[in-house]
PDB file of C-alpha atoms in Angstrom:
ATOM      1  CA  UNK A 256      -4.552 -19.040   7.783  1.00 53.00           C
ATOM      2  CA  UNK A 257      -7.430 -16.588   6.529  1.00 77.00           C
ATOM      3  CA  UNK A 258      -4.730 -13.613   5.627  1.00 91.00           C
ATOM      4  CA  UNK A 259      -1.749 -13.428   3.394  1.00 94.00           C
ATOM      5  CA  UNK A 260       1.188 -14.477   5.245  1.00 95.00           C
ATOM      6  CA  UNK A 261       4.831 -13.782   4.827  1.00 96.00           C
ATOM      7  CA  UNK A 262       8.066 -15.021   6.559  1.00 96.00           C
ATOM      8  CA  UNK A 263      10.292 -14.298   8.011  1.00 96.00           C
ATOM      9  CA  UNK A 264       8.972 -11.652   9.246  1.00 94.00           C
ATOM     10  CA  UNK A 265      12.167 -10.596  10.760  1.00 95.00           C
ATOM     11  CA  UNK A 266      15.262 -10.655   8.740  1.00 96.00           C
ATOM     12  CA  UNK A 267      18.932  -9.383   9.519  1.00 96.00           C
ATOM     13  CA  UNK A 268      21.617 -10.021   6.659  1.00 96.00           C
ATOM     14  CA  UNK A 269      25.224  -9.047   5.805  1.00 96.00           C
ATOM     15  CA  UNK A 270      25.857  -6.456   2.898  1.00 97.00           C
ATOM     16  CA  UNK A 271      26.489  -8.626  -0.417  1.00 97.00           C
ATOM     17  CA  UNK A 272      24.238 -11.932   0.840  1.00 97.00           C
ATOM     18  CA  UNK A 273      21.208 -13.103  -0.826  1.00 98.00           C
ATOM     19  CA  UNK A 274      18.214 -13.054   0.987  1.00 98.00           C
ATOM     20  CA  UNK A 275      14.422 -14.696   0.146  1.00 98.00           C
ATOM     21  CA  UNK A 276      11.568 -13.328   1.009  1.00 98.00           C
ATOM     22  CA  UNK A 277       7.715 -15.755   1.384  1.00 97.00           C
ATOM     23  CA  UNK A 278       4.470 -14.741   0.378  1.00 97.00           C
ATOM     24  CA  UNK A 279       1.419 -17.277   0.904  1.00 96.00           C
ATOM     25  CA  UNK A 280      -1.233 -15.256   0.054  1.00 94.00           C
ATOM     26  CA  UNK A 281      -5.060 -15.575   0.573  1.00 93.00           C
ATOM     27  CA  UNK A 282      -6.030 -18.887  -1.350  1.00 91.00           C
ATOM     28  CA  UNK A 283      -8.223 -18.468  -4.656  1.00 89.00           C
ATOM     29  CA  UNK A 284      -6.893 -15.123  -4.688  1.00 90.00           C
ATOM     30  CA  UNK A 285      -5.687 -14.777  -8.528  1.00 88.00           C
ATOM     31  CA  UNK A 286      -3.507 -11.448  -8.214  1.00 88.00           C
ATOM     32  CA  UNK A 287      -0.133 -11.226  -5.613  1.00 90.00           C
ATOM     33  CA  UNK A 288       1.822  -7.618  -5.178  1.00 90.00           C
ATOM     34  CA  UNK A 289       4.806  -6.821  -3.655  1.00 93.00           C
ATOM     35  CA  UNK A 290       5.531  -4.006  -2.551  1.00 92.00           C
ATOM     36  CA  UNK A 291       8.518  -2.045  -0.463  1.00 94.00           C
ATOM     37  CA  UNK A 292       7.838   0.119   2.234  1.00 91.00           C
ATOM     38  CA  UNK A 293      11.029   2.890   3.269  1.00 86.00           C
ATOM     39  CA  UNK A 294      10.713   5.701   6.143  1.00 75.00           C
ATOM     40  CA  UNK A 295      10.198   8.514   4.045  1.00 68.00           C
ATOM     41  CA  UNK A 296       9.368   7.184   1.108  1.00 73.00           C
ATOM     42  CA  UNK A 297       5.899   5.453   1.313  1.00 79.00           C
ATOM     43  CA  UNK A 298       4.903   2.090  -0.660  1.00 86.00           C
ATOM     44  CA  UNK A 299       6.890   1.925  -3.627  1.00 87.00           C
ATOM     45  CA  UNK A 300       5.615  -0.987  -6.120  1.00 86.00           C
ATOM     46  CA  UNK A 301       7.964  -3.490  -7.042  1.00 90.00           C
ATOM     47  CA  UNK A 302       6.227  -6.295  -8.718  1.00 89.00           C
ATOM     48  CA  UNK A 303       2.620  -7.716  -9.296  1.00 86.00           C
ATOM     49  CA  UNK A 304       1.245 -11.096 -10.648  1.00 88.00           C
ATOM     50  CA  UNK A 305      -1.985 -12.083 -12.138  1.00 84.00           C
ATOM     51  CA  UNK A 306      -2.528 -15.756 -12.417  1.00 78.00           C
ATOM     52  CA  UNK A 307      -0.326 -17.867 -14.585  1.00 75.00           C
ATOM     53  CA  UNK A 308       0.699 -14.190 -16.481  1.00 78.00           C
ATOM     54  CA  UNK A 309       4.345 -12.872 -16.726  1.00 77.00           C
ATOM     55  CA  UNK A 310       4.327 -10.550 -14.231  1.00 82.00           C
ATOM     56  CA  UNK A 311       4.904  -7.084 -14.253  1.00 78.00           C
ATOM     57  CA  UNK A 312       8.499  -6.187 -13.577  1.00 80.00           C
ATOM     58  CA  UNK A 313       8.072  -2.514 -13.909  1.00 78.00           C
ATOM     59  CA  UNK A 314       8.783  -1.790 -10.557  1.00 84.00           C
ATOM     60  CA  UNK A 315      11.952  -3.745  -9.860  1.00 89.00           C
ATOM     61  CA  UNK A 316      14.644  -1.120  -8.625  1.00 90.00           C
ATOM     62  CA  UNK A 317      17.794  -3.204 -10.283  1.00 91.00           C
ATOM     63  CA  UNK A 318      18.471  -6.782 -11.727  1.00 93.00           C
ATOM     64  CA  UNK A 319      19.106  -7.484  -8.293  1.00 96.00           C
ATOM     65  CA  UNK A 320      16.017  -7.966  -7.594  1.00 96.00           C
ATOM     66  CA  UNK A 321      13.366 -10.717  -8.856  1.00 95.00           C
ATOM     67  CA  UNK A 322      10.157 -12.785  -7.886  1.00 94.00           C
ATOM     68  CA  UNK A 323       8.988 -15.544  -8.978  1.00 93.00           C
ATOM     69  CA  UNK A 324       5.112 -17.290  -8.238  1.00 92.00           C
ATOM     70  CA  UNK A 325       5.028 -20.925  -8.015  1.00 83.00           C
ATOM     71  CA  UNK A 326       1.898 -23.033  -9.280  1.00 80.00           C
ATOM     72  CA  UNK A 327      -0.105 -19.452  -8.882  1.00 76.00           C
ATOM     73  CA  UNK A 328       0.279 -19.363  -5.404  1.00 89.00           C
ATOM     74  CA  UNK A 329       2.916 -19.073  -2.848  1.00 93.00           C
ATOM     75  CA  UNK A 330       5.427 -16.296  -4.437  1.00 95.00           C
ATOM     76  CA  UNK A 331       9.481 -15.736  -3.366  1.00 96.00           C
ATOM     77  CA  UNK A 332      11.300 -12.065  -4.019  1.00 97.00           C
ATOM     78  CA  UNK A 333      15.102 -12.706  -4.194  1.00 97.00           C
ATOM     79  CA  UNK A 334      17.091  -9.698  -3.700  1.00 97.00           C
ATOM     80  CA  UNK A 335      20.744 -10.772  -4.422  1.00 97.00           C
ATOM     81  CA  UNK A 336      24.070  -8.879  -3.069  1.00 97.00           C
ATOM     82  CA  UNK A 337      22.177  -7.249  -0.478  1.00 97.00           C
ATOM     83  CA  UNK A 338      22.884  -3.419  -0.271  1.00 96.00           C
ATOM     84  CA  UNK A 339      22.416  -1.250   2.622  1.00 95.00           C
ATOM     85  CA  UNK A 340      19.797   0.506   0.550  1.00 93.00           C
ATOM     86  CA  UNK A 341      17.698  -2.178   0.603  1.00 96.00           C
ATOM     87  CA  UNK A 342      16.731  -1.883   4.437  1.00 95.00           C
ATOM     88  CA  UNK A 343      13.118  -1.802   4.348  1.00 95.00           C
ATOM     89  CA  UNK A 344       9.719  -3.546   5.239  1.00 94.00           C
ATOM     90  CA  UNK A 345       8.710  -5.560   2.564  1.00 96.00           C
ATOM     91  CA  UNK A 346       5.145  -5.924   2.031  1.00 94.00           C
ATOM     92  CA  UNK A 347       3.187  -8.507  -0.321  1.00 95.00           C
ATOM     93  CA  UNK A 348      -0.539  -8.719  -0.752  1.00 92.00           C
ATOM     94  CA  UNK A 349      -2.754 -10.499  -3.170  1.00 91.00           C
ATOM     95  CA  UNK A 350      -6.431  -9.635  -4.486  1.00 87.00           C
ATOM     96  CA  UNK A 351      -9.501 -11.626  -5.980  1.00 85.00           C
ATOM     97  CA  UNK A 352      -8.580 -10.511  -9.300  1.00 78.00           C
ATOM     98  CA  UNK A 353      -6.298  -7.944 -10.236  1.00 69.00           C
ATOM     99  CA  UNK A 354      -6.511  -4.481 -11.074  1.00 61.00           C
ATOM    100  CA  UNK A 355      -7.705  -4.943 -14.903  1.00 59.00           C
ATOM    101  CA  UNK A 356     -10.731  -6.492 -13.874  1.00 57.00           C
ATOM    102  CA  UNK A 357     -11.829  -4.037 -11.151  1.00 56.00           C
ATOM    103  CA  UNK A 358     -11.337  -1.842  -7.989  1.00 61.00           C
ATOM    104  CA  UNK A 359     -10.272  -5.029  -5.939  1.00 71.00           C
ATOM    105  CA  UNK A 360     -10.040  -4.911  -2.632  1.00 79.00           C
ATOM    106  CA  UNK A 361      -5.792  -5.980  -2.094  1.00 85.00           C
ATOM    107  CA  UNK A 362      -5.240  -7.475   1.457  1.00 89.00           C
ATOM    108  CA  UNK A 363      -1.790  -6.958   3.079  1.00 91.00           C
ATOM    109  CA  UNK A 364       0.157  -9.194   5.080  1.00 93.00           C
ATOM    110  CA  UNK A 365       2.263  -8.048   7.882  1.00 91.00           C
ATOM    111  CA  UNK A 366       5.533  -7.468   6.095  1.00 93.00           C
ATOM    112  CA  UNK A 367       9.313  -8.708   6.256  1.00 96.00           C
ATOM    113  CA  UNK A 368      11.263  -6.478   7.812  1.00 94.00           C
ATOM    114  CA  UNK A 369      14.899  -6.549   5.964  1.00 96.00           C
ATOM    115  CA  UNK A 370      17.959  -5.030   7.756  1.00 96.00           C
ATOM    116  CA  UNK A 371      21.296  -5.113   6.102  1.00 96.00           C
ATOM    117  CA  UNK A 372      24.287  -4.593   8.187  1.00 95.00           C
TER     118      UNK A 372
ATOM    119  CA  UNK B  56       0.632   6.880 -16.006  1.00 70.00           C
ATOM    120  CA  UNK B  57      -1.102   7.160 -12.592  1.00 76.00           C
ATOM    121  CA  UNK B  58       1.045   9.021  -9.844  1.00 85.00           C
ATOM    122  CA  UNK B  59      -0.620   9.820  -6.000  1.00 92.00           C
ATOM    123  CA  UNK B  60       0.546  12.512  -3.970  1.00 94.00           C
ATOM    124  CA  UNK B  61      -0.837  13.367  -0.955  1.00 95.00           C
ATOM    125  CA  UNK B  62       0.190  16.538   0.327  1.00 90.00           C
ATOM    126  CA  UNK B  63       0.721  16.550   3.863  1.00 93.00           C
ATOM    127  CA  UNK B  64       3.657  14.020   5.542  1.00 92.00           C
ATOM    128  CA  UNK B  65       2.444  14.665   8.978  1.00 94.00           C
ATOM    129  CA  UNK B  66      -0.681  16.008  10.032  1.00 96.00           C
ATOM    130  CA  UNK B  67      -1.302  17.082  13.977  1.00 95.00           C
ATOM    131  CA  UNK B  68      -4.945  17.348  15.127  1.00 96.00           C
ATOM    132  CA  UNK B  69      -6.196  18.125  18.971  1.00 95.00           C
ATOM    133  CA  UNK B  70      -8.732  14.973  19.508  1.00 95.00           C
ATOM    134  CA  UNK B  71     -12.217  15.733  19.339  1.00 95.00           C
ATOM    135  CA  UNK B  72     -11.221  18.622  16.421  1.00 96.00           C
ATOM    136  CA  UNK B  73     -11.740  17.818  12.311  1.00 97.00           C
ATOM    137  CA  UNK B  74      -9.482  17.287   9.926  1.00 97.00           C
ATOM    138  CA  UNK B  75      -8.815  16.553   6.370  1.00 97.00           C
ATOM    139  CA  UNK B  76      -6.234  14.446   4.376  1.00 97.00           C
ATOM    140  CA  UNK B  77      -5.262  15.749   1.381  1.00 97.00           C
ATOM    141  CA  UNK B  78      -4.675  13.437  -2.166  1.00 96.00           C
ATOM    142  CA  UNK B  79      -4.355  14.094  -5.445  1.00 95.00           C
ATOM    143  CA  UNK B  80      -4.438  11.460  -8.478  1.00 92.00           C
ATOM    144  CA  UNK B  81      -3.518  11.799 -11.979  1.00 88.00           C
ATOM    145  CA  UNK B  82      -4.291   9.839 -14.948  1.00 78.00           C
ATOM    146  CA  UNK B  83      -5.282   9.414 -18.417  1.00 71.00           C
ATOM    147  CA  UNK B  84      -8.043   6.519 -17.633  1.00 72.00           C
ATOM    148  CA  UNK B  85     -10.946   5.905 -15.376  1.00 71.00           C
ATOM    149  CA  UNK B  86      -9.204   4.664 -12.146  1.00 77.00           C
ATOM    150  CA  UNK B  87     -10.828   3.598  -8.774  1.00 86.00           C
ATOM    151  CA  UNK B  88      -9.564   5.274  -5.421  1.00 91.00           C
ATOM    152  CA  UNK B  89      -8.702   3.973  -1.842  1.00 92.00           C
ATOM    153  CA  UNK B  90      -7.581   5.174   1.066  1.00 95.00           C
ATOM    154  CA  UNK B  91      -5.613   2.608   3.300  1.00 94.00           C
ATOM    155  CA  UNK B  92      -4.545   3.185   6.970  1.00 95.00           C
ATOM    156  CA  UNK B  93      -1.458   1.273   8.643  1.00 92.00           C
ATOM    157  CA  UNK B  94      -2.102   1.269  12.810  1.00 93.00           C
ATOM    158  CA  UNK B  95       0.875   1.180  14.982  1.00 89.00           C
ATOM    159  CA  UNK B  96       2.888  -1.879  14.723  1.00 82.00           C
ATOM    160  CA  UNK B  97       0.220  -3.300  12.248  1.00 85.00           C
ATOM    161  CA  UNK B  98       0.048  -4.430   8.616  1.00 85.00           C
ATOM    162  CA  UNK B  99      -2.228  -2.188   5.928  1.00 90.00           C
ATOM    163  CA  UNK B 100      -5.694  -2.385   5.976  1.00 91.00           C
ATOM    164  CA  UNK B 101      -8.448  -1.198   3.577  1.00 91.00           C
ATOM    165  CA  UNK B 102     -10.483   2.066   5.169  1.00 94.00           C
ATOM    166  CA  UNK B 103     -12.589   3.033   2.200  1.00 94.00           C
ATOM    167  CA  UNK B 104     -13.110   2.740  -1.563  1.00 90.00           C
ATOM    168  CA  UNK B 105     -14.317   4.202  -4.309  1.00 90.00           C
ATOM    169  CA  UNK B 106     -15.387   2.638  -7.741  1.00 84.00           C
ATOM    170  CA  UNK B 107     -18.618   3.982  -8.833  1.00 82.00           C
ATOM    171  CA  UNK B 108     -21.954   5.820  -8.344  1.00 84.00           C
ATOM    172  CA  UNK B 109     -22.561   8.396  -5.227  1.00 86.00           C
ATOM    173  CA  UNK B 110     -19.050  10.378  -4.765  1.00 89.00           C
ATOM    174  CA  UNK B 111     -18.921  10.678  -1.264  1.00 92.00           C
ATOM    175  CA  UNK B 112     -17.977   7.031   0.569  1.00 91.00           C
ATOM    176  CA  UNK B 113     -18.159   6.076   4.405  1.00 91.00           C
ATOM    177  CA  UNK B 114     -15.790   3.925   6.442  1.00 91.00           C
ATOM    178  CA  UNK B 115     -17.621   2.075   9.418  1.00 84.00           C
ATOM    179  CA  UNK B 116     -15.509   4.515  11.975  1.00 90.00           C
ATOM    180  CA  UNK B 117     -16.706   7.873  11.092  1.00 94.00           C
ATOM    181  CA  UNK B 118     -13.977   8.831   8.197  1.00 96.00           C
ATOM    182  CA  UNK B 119     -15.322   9.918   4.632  1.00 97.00           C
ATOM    183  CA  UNK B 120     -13.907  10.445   1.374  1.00 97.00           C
ATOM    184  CA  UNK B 121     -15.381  12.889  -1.725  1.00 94.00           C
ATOM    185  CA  UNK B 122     -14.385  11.671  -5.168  1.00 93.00           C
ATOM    186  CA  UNK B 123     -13.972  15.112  -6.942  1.00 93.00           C
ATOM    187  CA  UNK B 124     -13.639  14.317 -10.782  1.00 90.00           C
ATOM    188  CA  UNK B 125     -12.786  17.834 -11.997  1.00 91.00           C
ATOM    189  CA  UNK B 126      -9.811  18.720  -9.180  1.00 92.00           C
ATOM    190  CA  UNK B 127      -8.581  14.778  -9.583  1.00 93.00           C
ATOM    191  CA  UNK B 128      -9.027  14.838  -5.649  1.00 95.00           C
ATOM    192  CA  UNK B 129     -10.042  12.098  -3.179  1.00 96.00           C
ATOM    193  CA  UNK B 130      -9.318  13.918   0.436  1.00 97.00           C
ATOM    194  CA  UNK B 131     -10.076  11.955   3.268  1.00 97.00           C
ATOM    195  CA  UNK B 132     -12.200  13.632   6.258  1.00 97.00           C
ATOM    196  CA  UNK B 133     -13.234  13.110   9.759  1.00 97.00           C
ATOM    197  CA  UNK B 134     -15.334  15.666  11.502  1.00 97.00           C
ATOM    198  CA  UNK B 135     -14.056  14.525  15.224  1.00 96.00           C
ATOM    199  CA  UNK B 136     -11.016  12.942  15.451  1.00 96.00           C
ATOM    200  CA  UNK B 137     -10.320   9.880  18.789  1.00 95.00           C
ATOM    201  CA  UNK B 138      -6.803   8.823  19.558  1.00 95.00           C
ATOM    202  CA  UNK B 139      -7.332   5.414  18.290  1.00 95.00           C
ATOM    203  CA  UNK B 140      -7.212   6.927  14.604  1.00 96.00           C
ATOM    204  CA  UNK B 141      -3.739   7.705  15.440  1.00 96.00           C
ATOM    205  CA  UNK B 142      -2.161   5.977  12.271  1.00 96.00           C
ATOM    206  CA  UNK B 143      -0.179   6.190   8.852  1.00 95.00           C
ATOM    207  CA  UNK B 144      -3.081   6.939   5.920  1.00 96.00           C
ATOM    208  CA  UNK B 145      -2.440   5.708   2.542  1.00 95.00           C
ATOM    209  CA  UNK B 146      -4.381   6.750  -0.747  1.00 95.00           C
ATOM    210  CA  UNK B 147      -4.264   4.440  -3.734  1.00 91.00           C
ATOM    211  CA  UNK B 148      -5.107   4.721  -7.132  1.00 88.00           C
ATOM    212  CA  UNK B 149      -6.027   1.230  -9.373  1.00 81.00           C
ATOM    213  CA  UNK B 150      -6.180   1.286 -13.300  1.00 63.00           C
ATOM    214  CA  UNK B 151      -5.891  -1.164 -15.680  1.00 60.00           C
ATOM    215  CA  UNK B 152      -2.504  -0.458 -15.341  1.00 57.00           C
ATOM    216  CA  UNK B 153      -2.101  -1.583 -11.337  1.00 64.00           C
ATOM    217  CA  UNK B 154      -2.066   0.230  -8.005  1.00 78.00           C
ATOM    218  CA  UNK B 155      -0.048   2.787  -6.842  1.00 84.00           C
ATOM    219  CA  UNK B 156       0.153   4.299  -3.365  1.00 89.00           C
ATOM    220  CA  UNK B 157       1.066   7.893  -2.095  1.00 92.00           C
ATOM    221  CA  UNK B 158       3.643   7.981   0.326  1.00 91.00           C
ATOM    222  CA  UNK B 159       1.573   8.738   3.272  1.00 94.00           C
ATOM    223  CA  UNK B 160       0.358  10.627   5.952  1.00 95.00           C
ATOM    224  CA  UNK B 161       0.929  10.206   9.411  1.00 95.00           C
ATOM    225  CA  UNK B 162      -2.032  11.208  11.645  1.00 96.00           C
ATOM    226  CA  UNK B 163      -1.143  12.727  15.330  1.00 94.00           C
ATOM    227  CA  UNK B 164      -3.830  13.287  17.723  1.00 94.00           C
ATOM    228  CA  UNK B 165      -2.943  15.934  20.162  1.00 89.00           C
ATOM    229  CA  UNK B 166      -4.429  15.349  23.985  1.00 84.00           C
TER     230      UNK B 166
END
């Protein structure tokens, strides 16, 4: 499709299971972001890759939590032993070039929305 | 480091009346300045920008935003509001350093 795209877009899970979150974002676009979205607490950045760079991890809340970015497209964020705290919308967008180069324009896709029970 | 707060968590507004959203950027480096808006049940989208030249920008539906360099500010205005701009608003800061979002501000039109 035309937009970034993310599945599932749904996702229930018990406490202490690993789940995997999908990014496809727009193609040629160089830069990918994820971020996590919590009622109260806005967009909170998590993790953002440019090309074939290491990413930037700064974001990651714990060690529970990676990403990964295969071939410089399609990315996956792990989060393993779910906690309840990790209920949120998870959101991952991508941009022409990143944020070094220039005020990019960063396109969103619709978000996985992460329950743990 | 950059860091975005905008001021306001909620803001009620009777339709057809102005308002303003507040935001306030810090940083140590030239940075460019968005303001995103999340509709009901709908993914982020880009409202308006700012990266250079004239200070004041215009989104296609009537909102504006004034960069102000000296207060670090980049409120968001709209002189008559509709119920169709009932929505979460987002400003954004990008640096060479990445982009970082305030935590919002949802938008209630009154009847």
């Amino acid at each position: 499709g035309a937009g970034v795209s993310q599945s599932p877009s749904n996702k229930v899970t018990e406490k202490g299971k690993d789940v995997e979150l999908r990014c496809d974002p727009i193609s040629g676009h160089t830069a990918l972001y994820w971020y996590r979205q919590s009622l109260g607490q806005g967009l909170e950045f998590l993790i953002y890759f440019q090309g074939n760079s290491a990413p930037d991890k700064s974001g990651l809340p714990s060690d529970r939590f990676s990403a990964e970015r295969t071939g410089g497209s399609v990315s996956t964020l792990t989060i393993q032993r779910t906690q309840q705290e990790d209920s949120a919308v998870y959101l991952c967008a991508s941009s022409l070039e990143g944020p070094r180069r220039s005020g990019n324009t960063i396109y969103f896709g619709e978000g996985s929305w992460l329950t743990v029970v | 480091a950059q860091s975005v707060t905008q001021l306001d968590s909620q803001v009620p507004v009777f339709e057809e009346a102005p308002v303003e959203l507040r935001c306030n950027y810090s940083s140590s480096v030239s940075v460019y300045l968005f303001w995103y808006v999340q509709y009901p049940n709908q993914g982020l989208q880009l409202l308006l920008k700012y990266l250079s030249g004239s200070t004041l920008v215009e989104s296609i539906n009537g909102f504006e935003a004034e960069f102000n360099k000296s207060q670090t500010s980049f409120h968001l205005r709209k002189p008559s509001v509709h119920i169709s701009d009932t929505a979460e608003y987002f400003c954004a800061v990008s640096s060479p350093f990445g982009i970082i979002f305030g935590k919002g501000t949802r938008l209630h039109i009154l009847p």
